[in-house]
Short mmCIF file of C-alpha atoms and ligand atoms in Angstrom, two decimals:
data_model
loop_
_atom_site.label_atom_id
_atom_site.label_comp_id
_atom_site.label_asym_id
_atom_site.label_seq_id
_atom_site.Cartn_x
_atom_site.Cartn_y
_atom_site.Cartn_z
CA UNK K 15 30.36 18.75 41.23
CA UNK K 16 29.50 19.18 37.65
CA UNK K 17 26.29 17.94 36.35
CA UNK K 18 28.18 15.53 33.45
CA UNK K 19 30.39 14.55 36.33
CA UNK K 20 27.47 13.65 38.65
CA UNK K 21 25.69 12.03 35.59
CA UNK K 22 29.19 9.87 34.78
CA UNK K 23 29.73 9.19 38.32
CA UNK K 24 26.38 7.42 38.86
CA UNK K 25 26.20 5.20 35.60
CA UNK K 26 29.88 4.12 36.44
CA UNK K 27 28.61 3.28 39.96
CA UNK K 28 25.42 1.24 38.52
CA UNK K 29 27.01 -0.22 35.88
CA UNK K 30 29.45 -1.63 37.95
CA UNK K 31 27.41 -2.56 40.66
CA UNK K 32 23.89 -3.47 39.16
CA UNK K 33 24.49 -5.25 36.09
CA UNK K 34 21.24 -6.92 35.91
CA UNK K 35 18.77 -5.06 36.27
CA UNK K 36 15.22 -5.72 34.99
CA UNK K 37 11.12 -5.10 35.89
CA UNK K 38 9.95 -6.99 39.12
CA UNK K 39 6.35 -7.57 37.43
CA UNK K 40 5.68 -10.83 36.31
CA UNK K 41 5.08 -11.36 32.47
CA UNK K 42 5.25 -13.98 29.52
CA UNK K 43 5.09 -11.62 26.62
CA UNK K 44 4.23 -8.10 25.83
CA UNK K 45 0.10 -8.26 26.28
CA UNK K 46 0.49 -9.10 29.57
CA UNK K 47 3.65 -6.94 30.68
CA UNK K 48 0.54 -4.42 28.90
CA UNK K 49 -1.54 -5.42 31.17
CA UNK K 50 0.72 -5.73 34.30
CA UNK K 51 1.72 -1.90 33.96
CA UNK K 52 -1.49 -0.92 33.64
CA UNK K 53 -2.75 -2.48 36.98
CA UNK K 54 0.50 -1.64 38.36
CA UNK K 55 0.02 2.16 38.87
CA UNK K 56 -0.82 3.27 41.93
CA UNK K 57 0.05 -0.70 43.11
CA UNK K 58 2.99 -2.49 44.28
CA UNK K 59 4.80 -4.77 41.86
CA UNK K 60 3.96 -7.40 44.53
CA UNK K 61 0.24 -7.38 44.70
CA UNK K 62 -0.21 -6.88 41.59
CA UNK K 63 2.25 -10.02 40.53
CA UNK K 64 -0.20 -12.26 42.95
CA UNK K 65 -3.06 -10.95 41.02
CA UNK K 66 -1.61 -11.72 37.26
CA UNK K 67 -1.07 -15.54 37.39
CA UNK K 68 -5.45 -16.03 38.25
CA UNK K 69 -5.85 -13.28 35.06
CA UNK K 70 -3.79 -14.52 32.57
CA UNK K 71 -5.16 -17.98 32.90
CA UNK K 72 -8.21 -16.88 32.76
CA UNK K 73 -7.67 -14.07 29.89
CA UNK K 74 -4.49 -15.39 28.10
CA UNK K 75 -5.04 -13.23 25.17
CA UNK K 76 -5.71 -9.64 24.24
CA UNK K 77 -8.78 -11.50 22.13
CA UNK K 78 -9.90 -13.27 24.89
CA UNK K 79 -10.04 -9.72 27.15
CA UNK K 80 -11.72 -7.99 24.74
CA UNK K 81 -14.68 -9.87 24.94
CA UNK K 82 -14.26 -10.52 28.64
CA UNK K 83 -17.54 -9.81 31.16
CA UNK K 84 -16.62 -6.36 33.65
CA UNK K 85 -17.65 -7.98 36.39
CA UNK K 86 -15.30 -11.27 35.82
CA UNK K 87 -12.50 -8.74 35.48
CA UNK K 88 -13.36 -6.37 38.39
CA UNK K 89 -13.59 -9.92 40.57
CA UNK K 90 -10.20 -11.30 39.54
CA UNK K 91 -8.60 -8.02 39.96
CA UNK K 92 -10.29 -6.17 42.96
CA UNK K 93 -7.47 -6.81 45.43
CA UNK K 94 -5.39 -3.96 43.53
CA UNK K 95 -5.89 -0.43 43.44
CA UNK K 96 -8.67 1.33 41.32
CA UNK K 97 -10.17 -2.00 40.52
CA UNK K 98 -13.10 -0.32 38.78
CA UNK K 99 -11.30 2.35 36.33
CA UNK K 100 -9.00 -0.51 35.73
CA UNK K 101 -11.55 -3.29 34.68
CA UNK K 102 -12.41 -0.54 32.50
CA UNK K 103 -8.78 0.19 30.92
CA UNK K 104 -7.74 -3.00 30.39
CA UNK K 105 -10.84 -4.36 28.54
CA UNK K 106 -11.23 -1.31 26.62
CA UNK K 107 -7.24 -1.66 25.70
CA UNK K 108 -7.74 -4.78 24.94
CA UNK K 109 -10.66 -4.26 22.48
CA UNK K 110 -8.28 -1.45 20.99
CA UNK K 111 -5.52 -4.01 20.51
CA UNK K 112 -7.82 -6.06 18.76
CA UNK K 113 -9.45 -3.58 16.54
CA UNK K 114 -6.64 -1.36 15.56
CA UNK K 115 -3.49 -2.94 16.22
CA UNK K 116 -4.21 -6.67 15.21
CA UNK K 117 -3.69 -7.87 18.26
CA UNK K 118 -0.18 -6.99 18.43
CA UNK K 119 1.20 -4.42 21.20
CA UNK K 120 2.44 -1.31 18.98
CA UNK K 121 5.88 -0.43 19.47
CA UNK K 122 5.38 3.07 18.66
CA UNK K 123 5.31 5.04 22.00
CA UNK K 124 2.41 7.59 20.27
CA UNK K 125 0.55 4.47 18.71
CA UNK K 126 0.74 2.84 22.49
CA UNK K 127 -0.26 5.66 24.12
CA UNK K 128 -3.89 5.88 22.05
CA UNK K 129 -4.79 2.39 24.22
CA UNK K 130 -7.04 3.26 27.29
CA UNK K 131 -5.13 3.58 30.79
CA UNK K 132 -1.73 3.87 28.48
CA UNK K 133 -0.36 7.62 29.53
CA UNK K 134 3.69 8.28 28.61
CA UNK K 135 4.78 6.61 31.86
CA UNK K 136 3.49 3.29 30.39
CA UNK K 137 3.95 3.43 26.98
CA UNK K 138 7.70 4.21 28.11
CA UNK K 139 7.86 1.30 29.90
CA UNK K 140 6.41 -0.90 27.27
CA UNK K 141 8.87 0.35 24.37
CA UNK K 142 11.69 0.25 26.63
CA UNK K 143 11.37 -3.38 28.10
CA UNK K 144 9.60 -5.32 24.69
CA UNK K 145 11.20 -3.01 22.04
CA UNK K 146 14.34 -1.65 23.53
CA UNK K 147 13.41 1.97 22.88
CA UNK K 148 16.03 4.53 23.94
CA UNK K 149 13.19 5.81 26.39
CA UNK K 150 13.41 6.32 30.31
CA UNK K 151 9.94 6.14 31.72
CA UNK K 152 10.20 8.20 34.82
CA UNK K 153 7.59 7.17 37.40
CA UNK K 154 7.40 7.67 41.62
CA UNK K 155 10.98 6.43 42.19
CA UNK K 156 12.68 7.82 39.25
CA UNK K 157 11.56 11.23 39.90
CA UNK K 158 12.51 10.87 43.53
CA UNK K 159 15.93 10.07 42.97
CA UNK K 160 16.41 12.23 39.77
CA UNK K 161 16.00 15.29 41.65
CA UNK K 162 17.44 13.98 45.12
CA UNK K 163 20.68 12.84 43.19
CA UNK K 164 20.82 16.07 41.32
CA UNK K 165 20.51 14.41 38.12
CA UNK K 166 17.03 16.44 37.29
CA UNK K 167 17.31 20.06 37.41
CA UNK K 168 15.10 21.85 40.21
CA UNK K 169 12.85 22.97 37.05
CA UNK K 170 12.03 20.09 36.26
CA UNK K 171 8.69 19.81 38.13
CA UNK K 172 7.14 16.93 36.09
CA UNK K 173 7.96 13.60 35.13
CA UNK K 174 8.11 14.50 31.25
CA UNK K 175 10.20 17.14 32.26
CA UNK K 176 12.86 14.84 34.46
CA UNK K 177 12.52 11.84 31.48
CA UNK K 178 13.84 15.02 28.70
CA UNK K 179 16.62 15.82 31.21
CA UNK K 180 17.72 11.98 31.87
CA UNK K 181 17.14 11.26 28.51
CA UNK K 182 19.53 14.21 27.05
CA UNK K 183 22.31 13.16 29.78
CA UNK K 184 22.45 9.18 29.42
CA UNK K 185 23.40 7.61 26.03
CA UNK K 186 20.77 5.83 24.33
CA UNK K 187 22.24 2.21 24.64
CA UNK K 188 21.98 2.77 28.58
CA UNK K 189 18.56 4.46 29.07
CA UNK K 190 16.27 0.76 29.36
CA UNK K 191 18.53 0.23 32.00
CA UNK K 192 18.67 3.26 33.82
CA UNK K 193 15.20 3.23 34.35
CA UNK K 194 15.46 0.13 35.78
CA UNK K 195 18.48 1.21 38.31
CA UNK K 196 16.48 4.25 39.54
CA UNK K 197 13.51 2.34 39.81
CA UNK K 198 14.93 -0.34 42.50
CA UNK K 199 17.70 2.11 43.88
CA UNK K 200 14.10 4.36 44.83
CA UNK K 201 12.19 1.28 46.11
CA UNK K 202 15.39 -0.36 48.01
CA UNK K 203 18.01 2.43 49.12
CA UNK K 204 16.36 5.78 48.40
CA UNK K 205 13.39 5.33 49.83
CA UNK K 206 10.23 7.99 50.34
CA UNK K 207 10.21 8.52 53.48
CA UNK K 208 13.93 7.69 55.00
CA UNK K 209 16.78 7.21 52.12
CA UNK K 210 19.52 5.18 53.34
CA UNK K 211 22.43 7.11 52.88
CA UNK K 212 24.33 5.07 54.95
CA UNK K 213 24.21 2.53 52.64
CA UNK K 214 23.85 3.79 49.52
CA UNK K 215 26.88 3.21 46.92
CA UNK K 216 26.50 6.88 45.35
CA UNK K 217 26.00 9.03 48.07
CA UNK K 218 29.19 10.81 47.20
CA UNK K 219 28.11 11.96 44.16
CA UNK K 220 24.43 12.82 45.61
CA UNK K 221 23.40 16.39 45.89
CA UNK K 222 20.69 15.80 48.82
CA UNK K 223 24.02 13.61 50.73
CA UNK K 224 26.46 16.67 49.74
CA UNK K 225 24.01 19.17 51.52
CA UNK K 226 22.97 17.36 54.30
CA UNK K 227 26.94 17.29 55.44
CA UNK K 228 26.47 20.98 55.26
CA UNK K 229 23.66 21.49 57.93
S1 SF4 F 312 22.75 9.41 49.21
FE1 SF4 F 312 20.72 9.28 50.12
S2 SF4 F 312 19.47 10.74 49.00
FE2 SF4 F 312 21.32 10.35 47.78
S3 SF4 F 312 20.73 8.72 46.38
FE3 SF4 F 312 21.65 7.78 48.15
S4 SF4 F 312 19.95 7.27 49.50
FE4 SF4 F 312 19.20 8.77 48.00
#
């Protein structure tokens, strides 16, 4: 099959068949989906969304953070991953947001990637979901099923390299989305360890599916 036939084949198949699609983090407004990515990596969506209620009433604010006590932080956010580098990140973002952004979360994927514990991953997600940025942010799950799908090219061995590739490919009114499809068809269907391929909806245009009829 054709790469812009594989590519065509798959956004019919999620367009049709996952019209809503959105982030499973919990958030109000863009400081804390901010904050929610950042204590989301390394960290299931689910832990971390029983953490963020207890934090944002505590720190509803970017201003409120940024003056925040570490060890209040580390304490209302120790159940998730890398609770000490992230007490660290998010109060340091936070004082960033204050200082040089006015307290507003930058839309600029450069300008959000100058905040502490913001890498491309997160400033993707950020423009993407508040600011509707033609951007696919390509972590764990989209990288999985980029390359097991065929959409990403065996080359492309990093996630900048798979978020060029799905980026050239899918047109820009569809990319917030398709971030969003890859992300739950990796977590739900194509999983890590065992993909259901039984049940997945575009196993015939899959390149790992195609193969494994071959062995
Ligand atoms: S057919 Fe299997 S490997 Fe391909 S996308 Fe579906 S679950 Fe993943």
């Amino acid at each position: 099959m054709k790469n812009s036939e594989r590519y065509s084949k798959i956004i019919n198949w999620f367009q049709k068949n996952m019209t809503f699609a959105q982030s499973e983090l919990h958030y109000k407004n863009p400081y804390e989906l901010l904050v929610a990515v950042i204590l989301s990596a390394q960290c299931t969506d689910i832990r971390v969304n029983m953490v963020t209620p207890g934090f944002f009433k505590k720190y509803p604010t970017s201003k409120l953070l940024a003056k925040a006590n570490s060890e209040d932080v580390f304490q209302l956010i120790r159940s998730i991953s890398y609770p000490n580098s992230k007490t660290r990140h998010i109060t340091a973002m936070a004082q960033m947001l204050e200082n040089d952004f006015g307290g507003t979360v930058p839309e600029n994927v450069n300008d959000l990637q100058k905040l502490p514990g913001v890498g491309i991953k997160t400033a993707n997600v950020v423009a993407s979901i508040v600011y509707g940025k033609p951007v696919i942010a390509v972590d764990t799950h989209v990288f999985r099923v980029a390359h097991r799908t065929g959409l990403a090219d065996e080359l492309d061995k990093t996630p900048e390299k798979v978020g060029k590739r799905l980026e050239k490919n899918i047109p820009e009114k569809l990319r917030a989305i398709s971030h969003h499809w890859l992300i739950l068809h990796g977590r739900y269907v194509c999983t890590a360890r065992s993909p259901h391929c039984c049940d997945c909806g575009i196993s015939k245009y899959c390149k790992y599916f195609e193969n494994s009829l071959k062995k």
